[in-house]
CSV table of C-alpha atoms and ligand atoms in Angstrom, one decimal:
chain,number,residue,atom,x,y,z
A,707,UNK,CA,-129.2,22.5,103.6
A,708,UNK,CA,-129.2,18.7,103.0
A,709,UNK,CA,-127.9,18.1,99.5
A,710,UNK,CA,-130.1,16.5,96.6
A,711,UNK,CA,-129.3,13.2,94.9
A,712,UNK,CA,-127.6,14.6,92.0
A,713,UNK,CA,-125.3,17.0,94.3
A,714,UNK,CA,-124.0,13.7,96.1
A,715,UNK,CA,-123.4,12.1,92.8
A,716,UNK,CA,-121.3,15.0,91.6
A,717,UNK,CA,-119.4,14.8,95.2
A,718,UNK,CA,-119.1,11.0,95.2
A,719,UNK,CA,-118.0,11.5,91.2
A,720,UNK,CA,-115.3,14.4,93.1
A,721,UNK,CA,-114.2,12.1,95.5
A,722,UNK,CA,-113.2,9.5,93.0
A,723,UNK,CA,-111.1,11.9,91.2
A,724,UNK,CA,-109.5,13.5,94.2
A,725,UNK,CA,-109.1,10.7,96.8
A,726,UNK,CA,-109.3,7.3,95.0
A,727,UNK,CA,-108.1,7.4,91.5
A,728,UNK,CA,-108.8,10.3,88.7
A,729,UNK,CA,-108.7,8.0,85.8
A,730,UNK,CA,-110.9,5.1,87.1
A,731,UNK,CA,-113.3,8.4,88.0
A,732,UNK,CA,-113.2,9.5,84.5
A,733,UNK,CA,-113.3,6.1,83.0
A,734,UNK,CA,-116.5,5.3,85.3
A,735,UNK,CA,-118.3,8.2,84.5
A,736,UNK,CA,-118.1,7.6,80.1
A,737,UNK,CA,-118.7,3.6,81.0
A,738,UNK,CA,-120.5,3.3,84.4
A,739,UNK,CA,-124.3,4.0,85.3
A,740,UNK,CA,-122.9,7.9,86.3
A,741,UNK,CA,-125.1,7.7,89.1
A,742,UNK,CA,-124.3,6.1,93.4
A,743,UNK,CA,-126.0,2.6,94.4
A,744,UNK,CA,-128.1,2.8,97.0
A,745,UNK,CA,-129.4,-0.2,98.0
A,746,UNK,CA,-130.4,-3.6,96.2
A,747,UNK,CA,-132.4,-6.4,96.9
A,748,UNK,CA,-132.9,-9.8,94.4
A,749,UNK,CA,-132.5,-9.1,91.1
A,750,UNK,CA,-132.6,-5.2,91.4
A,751,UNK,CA,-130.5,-2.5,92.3
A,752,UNK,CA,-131.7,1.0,93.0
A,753,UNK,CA,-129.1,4.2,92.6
A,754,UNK,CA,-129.2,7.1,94.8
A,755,UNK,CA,-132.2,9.0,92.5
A,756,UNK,CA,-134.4,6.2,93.3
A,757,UNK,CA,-133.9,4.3,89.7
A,758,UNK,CA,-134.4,0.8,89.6
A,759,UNK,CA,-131.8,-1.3,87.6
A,760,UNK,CA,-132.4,-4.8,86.5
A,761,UNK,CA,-129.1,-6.5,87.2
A,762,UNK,CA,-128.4,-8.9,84.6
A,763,UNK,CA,-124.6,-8.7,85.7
A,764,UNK,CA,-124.9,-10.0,89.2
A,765,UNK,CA,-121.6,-8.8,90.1
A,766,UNK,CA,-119.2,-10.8,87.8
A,767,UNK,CA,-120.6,-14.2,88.9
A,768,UNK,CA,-121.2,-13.0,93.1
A,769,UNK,CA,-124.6,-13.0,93.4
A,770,UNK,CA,-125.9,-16.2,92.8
A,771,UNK,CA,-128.6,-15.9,95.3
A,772,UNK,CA,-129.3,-12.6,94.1
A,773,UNK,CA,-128.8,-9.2,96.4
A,774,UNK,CA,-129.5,-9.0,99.8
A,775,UNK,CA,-130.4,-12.7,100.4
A,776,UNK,CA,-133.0,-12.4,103.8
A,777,UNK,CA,-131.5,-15.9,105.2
A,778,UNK,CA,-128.0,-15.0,104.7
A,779,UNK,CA,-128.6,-11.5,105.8
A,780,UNK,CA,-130.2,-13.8,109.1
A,781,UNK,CA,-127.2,-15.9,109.4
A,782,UNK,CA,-124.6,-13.0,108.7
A,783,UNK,CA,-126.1,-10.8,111.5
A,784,UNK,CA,-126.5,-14.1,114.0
A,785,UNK,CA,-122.7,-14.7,114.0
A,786,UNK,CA,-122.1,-10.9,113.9
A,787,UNK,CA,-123.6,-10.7,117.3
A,788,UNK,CA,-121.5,-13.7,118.5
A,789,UNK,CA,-118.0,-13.2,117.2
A,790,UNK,CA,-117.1,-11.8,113.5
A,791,UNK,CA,-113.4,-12.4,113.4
A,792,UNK,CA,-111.9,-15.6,114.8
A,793,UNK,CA,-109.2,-15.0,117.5
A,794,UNK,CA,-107.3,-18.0,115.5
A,795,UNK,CA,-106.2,-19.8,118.9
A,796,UNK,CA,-109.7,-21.5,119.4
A,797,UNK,CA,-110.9,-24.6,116.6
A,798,UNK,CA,-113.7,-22.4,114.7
A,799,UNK,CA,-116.9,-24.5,114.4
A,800,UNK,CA,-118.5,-22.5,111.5
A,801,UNK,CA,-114.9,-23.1,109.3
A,802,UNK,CA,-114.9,-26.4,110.4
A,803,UNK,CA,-118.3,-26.8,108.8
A,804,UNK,CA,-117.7,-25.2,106.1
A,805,UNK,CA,-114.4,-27.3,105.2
A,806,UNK,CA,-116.9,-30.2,106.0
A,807,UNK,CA,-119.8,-28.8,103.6
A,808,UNK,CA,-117.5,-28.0,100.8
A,809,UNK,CA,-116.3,-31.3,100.8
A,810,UNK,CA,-119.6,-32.8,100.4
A,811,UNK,CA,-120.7,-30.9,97.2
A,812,UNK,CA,-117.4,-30.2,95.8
A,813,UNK,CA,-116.9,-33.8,92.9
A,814,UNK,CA,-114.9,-37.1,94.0
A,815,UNK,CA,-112.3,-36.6,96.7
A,816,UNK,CA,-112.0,-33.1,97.0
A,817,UNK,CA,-111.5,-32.9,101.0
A,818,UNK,CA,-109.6,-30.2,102.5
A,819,UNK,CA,-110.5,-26.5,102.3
A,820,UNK,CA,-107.9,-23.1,103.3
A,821,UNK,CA,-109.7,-20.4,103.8
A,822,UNK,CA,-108.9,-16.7,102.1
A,823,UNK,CA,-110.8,-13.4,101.0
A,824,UNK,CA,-111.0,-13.1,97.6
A,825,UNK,CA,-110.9,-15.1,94.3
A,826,UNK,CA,-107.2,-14.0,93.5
A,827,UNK,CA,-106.4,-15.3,97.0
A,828,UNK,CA,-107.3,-18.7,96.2
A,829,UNK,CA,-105.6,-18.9,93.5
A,830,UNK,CA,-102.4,-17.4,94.8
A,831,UNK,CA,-102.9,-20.6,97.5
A,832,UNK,CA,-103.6,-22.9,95.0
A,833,UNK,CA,-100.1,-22.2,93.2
A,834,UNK,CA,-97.8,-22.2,96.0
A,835,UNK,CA,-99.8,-25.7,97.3
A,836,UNK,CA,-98.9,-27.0,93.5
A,837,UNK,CA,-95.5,-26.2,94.2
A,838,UNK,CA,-95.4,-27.2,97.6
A,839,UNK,CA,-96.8,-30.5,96.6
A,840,UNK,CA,-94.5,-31.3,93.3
A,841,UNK,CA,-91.5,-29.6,94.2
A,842,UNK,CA,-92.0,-28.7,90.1
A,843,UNK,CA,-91.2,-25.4,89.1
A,844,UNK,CA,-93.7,-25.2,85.9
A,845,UNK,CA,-97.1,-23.6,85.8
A,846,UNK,CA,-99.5,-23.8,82.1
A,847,UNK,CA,-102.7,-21.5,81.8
A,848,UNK,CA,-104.6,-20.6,78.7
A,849,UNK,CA,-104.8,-17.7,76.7
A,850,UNK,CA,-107.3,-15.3,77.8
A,851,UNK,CA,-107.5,-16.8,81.5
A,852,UNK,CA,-108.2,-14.5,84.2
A,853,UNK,CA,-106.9,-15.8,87.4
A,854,UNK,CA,-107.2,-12.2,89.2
A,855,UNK,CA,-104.4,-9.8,89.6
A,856,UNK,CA,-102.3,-10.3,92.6
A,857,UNK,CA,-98.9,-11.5,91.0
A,858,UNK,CA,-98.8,-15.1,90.9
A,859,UNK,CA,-102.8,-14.8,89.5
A,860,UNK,CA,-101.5,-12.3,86.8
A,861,UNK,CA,-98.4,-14.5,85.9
A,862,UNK,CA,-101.0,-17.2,84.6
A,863,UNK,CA,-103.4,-14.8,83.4
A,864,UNK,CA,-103.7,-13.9,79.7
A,865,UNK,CA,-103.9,-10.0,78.7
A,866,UNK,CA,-100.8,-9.1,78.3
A,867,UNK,CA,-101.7,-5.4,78.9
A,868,UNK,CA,-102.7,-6.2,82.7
A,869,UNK,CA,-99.6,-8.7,82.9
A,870,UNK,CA,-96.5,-7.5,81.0
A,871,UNK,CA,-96.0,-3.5,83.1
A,872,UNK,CA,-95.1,-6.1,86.0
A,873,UNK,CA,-93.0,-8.5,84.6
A,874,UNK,CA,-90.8,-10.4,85.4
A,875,UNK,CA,-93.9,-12.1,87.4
A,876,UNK,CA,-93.6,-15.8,87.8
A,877,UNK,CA,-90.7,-17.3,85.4
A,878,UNK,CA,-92.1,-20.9,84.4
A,879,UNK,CA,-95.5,-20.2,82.9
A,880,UNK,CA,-96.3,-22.1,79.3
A,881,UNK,CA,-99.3,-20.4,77.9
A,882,UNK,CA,-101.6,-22.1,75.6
A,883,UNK,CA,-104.5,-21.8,73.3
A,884,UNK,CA,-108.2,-22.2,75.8
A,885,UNK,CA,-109.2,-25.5,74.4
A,886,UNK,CA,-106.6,-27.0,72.5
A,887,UNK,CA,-105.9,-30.1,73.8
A,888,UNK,CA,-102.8,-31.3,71.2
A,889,UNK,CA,-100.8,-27.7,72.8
A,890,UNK,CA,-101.7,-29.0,75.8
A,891,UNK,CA,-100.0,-32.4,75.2
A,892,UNK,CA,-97.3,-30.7,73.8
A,893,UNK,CA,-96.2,-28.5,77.2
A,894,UNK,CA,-97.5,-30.4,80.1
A,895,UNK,CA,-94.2,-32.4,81.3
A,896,UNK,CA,-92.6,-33.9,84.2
A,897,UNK,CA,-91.2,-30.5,85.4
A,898,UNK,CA,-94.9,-29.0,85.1
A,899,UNK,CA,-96.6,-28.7,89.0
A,900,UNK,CA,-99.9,-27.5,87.7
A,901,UNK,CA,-101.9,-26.5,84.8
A,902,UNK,CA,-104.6,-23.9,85.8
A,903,UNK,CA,-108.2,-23.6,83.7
A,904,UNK,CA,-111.2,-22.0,84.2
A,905,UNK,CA,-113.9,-24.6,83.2
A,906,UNK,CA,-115.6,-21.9,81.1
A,907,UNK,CA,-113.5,-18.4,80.7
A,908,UNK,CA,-115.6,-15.8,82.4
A,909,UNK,CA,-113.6,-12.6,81.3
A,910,UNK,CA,-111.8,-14.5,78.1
A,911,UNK,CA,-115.5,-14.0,76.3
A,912,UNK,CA,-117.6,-16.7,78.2
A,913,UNK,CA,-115.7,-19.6,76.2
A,914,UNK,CA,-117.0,-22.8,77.1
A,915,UNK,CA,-114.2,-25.8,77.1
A,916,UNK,CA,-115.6,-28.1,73.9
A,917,UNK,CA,-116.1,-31.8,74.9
A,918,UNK,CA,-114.3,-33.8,75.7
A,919,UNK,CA,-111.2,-31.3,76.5
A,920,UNK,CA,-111.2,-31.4,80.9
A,921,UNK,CA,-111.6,-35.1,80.5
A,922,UNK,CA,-108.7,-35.3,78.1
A,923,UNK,CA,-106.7,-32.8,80.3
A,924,UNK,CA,-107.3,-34.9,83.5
A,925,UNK,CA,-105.6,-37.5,81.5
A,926,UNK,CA,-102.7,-35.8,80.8
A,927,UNK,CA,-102.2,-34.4,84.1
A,928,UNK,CA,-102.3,-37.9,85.8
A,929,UNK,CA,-100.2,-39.5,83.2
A,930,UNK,CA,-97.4,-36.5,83.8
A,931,UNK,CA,-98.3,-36.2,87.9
A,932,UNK,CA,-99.2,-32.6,87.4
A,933,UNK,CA,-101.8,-31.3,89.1
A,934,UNK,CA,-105.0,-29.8,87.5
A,935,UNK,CA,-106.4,-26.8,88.7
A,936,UNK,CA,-109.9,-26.1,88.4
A,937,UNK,CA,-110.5,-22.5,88.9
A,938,UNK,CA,-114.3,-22.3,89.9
A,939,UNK,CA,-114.0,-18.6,91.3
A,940,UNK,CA,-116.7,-17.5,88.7
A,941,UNK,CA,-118.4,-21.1,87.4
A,942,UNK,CA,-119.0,-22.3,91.2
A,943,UNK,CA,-122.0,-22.7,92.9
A,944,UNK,CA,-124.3,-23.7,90.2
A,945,UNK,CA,-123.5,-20.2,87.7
A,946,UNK,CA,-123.7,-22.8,84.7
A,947,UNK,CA,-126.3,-24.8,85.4
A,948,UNK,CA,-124.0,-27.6,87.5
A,949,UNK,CA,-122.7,-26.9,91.0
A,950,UNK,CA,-119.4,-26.7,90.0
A,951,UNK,CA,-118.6,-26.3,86.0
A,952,UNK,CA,-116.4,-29.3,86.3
A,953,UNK,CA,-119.4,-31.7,87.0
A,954,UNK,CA,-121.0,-31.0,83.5
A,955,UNK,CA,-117.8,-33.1,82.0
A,956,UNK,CA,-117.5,-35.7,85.6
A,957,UNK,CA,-113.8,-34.0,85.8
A,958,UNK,CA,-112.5,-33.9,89.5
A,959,UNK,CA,-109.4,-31.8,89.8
A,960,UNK,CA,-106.9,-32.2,92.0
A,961,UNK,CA,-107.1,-28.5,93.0
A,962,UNK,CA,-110.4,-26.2,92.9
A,963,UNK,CA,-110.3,-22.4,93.5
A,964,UNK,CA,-113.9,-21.1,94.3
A,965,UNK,CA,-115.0,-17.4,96.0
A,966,UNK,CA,-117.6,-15.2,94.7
A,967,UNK,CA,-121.0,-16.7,94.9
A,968,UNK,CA,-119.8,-18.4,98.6
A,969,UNK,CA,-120.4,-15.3,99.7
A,970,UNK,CA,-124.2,-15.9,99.3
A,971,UNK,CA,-123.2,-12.3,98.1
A,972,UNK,CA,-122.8,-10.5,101.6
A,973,UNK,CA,-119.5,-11.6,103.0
A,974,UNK,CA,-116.2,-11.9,100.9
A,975,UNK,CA,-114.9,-15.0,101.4
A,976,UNK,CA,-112.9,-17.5,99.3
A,977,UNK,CA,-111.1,-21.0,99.3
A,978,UNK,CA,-109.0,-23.8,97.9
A,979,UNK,CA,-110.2,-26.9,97.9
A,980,UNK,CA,-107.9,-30.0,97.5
A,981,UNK,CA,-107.2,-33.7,98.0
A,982,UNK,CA,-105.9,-35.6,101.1
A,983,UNK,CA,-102.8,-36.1,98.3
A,984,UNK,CA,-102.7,-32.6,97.6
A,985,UNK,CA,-102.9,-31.4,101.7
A,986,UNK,CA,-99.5,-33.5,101.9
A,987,UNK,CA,-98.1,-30.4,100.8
A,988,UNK,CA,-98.6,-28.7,104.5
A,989,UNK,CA,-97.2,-32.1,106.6
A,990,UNK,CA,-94.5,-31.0,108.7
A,991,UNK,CA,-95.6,-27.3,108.1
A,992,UNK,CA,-99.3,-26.8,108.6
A,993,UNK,CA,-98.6,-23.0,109.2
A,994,UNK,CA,-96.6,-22.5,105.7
A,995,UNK,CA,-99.5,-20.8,104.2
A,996,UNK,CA,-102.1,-18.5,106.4
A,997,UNK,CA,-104.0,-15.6,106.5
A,998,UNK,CA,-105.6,-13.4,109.6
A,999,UNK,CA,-108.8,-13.0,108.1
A,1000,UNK,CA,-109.5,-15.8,106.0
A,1001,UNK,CA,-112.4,-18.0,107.3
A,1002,UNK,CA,-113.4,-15.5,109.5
A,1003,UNK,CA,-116.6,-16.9,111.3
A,1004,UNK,CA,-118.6,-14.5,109.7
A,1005,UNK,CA,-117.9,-15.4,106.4
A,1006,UNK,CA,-117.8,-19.2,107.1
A,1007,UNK,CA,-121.7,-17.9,108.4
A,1008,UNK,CA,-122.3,-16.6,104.9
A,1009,UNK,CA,-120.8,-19.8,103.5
A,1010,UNK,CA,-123.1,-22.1,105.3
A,1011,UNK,CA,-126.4,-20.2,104.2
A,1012,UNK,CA,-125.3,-19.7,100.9
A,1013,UNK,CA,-124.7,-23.3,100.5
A,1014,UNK,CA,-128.3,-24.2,102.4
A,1015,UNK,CA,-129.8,-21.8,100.3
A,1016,UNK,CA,-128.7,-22.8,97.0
A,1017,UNK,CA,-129.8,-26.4,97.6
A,1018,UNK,CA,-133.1,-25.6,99.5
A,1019,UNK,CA,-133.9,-23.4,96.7
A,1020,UNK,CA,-133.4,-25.2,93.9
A,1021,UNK,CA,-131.0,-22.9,93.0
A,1022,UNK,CA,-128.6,-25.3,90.3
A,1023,UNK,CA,-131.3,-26.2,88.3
A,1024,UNK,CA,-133.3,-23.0,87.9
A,1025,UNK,CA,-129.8,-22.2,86.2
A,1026,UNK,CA,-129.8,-24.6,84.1
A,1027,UNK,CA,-133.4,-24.1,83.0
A,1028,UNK,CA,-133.4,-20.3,82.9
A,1029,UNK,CA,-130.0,-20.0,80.9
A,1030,UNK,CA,-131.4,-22.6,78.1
A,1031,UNK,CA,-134.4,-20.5,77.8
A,1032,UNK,CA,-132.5,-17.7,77.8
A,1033,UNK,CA,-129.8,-18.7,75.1
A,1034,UNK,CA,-132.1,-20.2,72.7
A,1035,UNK,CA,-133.6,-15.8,73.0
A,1036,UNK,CA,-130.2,-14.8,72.7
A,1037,UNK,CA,-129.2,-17.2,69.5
A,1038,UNK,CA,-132.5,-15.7,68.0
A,1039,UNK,CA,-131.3,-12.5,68.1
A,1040,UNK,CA,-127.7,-13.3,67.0
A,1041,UNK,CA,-129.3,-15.0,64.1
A,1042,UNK,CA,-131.5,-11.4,63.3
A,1043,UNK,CA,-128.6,-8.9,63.6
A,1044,UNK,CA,-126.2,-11.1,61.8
A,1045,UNK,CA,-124.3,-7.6,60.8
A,1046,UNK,CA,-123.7,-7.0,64.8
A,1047,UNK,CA,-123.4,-10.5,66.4
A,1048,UNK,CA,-120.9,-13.0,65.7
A,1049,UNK,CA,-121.9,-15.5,68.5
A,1050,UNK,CA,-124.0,-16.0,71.5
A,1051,UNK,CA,-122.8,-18.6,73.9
A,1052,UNK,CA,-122.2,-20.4,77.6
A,1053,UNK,CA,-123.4,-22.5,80.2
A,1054,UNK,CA,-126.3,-21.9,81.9
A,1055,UNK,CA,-126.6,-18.4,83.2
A,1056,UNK,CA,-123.5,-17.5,82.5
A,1057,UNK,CA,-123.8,-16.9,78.7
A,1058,UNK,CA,-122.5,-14.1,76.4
A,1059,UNK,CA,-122.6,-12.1,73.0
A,1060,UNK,CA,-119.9,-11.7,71.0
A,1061,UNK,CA,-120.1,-9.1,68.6
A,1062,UNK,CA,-118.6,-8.3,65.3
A,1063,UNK,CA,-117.0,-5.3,65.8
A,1064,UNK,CA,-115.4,-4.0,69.7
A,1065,UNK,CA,-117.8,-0.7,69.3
A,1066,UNK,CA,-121.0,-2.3,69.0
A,1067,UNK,CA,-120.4,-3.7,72.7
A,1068,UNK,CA,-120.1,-0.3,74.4
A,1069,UNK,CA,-122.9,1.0,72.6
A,1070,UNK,CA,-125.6,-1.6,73.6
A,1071,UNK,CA,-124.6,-1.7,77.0
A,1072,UNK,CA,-125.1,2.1,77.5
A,1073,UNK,CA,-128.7,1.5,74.9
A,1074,UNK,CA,-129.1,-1.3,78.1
A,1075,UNK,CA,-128.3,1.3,80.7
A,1076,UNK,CA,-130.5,3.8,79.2
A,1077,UNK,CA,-133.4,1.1,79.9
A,1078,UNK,CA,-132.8,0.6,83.2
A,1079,UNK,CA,-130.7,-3.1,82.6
A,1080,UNK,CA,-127.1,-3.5,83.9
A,1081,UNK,CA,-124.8,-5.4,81.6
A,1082,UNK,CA,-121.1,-5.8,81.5
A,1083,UNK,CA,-118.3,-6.6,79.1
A,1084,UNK,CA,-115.5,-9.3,79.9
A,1085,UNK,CA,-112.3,-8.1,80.8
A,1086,UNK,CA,-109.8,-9.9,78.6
A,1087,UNK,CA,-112.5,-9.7,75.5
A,1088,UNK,CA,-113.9,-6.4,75.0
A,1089,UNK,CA,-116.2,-7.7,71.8
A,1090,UNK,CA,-118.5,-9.6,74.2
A,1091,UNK,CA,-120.9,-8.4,77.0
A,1092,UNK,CA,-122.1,-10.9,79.4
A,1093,UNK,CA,-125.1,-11.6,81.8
A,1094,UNK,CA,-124.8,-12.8,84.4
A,1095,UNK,CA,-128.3,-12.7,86.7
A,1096,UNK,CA,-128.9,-14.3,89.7
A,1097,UNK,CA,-129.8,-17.7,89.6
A,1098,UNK,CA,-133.4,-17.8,90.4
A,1099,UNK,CA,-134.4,-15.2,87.9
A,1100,UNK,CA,-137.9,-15.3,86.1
A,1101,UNK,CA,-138.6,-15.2,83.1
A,1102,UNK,CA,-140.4,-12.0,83.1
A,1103,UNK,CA,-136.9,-10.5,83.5
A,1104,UNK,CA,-135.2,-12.5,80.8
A,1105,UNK,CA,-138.1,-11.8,78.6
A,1106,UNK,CA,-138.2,-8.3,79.5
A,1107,UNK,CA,-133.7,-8.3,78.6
A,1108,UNK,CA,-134.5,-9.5,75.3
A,1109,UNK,CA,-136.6,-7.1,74.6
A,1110,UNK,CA,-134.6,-4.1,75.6
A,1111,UNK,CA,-131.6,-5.9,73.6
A,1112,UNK,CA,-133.6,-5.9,70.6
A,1113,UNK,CA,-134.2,-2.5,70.9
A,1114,UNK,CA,-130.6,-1.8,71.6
A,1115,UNK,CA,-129.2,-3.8,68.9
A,1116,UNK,CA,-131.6,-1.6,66.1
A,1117,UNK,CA,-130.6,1.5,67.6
A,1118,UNK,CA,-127.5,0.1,66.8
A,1119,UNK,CA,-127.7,-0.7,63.5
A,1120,UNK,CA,-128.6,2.6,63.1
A,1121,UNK,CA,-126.6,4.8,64.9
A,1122,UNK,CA,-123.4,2.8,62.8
A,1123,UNK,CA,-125.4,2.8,59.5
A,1124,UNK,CA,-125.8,6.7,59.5
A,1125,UNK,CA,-122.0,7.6,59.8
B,2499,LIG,C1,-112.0,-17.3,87.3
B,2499,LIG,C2,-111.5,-16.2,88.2
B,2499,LIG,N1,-110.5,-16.4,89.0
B,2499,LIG,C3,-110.1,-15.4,89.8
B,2499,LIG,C4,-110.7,-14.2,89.9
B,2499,LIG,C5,-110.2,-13.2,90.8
B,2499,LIG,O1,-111.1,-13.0,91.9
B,2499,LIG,P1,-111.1,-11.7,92.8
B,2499,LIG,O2,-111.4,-10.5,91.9
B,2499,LIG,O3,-112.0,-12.0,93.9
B,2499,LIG,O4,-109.7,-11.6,93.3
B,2499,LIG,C6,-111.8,-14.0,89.1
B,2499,LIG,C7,-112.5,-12.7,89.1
B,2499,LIG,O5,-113.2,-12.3,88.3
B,2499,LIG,C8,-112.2,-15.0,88.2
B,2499,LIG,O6,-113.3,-14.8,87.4
């Protein structure tokens, strides 16, 4: 007898506990929708029982263009007929375009990509190219950074819960406040290689850097000859309203780590971007740093589209539009349930609510759920939920999220005031 939709949720819920991890099962069945995705397209996602979820996360910053992009889908299944993986002995011409591509929209001299799979990737290539390139032992982040979790990302990340079980991780990391600049002055040295920063924090609590901060940074770097990092893995590809989250301050880096949305949200692919001066780093030893499936043509394919598609489309500005519409809502609602929300805040559709207390988070973004919306917290700052919808959304959505929110944040106020 074929099995109804709730059976394979229970099986798919079974398998998780028996063959992938019991705790992440149980921990995904109190948070998560409970139910399997199905299929998605745009701005939606359905489950398995045929529900349709607006997704006002958009997959932690990957799906810019939204899900299921028809011209990406076109140029992913093109090259998948030709050749998917390269057999790394012949030049690849849809890498070489990309490399060419990203240099054209990525700011000032930005010219040499290395292709990976993943955000964490690039920045684990970014680090060893810093050191490669200074022969400085020194790395800085910021507090509350998430630079993904393959060691050298997690030794310049900032929860120390995700960090410290694997310690010792990289020795030389100074750790300073997210947009400090005088404790910035005060580490960055002549032994420092790099300092890493994510123009806005995505899973800090969607902190935006104040003004004036990257320029002031750049400043320091070049005055010390360390290298600035610009880790664009969740801000890229016009997520806040600029192509890249540097441009909103005219910062180039020296470094720039970018993945998610290149994906045009089919293929994983991800990259580090850097300077002829930087690329020094691999003369005499061009194979010091590879990977078999980085820049596969396939992804490069995705690459392509997804950067076609965001400029045909309009795609940076719609950002910028929708997420100032949207957080003038958000600050209205902030200013309503002053007893919830401390704070709404970002750059263009990347934007986030802190509230006042850690519970009230969980609690609207299972109210959300319960309306059909998909919502998410930030990682390294559990008192803010974030949206994060694809970039061309309309305002019919956003409208409809407010409402809902509203809802959500009463329900709120009353659940809490009644115990
Ligand atoms: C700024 C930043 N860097 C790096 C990463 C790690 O990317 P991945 O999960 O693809 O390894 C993330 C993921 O959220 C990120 O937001």
């Amino acid at each position: 007898m074929p099995k109804d939709n709730k059976e394979i949720a229970r099986e798919v819920a079974r398998q998780y506990r028996d063959y992938i991890n019991p705790d992440l099962a149980r921990v995904m069945r109190v948070t998560g929708l409970g139910t399997v995705e199905d299929h998605a397209s745009g701005c939606f996602v359905w489950d398995n029982e045929g529900r349709q979820f607006l997704d006002m996360a958009g997959g932690y910053g990957v799906f810019c263009l939204g899900h299921s992009h028809p011209k990406i889908i076109a140029a992913v299944k093109d090259q998948l007929e030709r050749m998917s993986l390269s057999s790394k002995v012949f030049f690849s011409q849809q890498q070489a375009q990309l490399a060419q591509e990203l240099a054209r929209i990525t700011p000032g001299d930005l010219q040499y990509s290395f292709f990976c799979n993943s955000g964490t990737e690039a920045v684990e290539g970014a680090l060893k190219i810093a050191r490669l390139r200074t022969n400085r032992p020194v790395f800085v982040c910021t507090e509350k950074a998430f630079h993904g979790k393959s060691t050298g990302g997690l030794a310049v990340s900032g929860r120390p819960n995700y960090r410290e079980p694997f310690e010792p991780l990289m020795p030389e990391v100074r750790r300073v406040p997210f947009g400090d600049i005088e404790a910035m002055r005060a580490v960055v040295d002549e032994d420092v290689a790099a300092v890493i920063i994510e123009p806005v924090q995505g899973e800090g609590g969607i902190n935006v850097a104040p003004d004036g901060y990257l320029p002031a940074l750049r400043e320091i770097c070049t005055a010390k000859g360390a290298l600035l990092i610009a880790d664009e893995v969740q801000t890229g590809f016009g997520r806040t309203g600029a192509m890249f989250a540097v441009d909103h301050w005219n910062v180039v880096p020296d470094i720039m780590t970018v993945a998610k949305a290149l994906s045009g949200g089919i293929i994983p692919i991800g990259a580090v971007i850097g300077t002829r001066d930087v690329w020094q780093a691999f003369k005499g030893r061009p194979l010091i740093h590879t990977s078999t499936f980085g820049g596969s043509p396939l992804a490069c394919a995705a690459g392509l589209a997804s950067i076609r598609v965001i400029e045909e489309e309009n795609l940076v500005e719609k950002a910028r539009i929708s997420g100032e519409y949207f957080l003038a809502e958000l600050k209205k609602l902030v200013s309503a349930y002053p007893d919830i929300c401390a704070e709404a805040r970002g750059l263009g559709l990347m934007l986030g609510i802190e509230f006042t207390e850690e519970k009230y988070a969980g609690l609207i973004i299972a109210e959300l759920s319960r309306q059909n919306i998909i919502a998410v917290y930030t990682l390294n700052q559990p008192k803010v939920i974030r949206f994060e919808p694809e970039l061309a959304i309309e305002r019919q959505h956003l409208d409809r999220t407010i409402v809902c929110l509203k809802e959500a944040l009463q329900n709120a106020r009353e659940f809490f005031a009644n115990r």
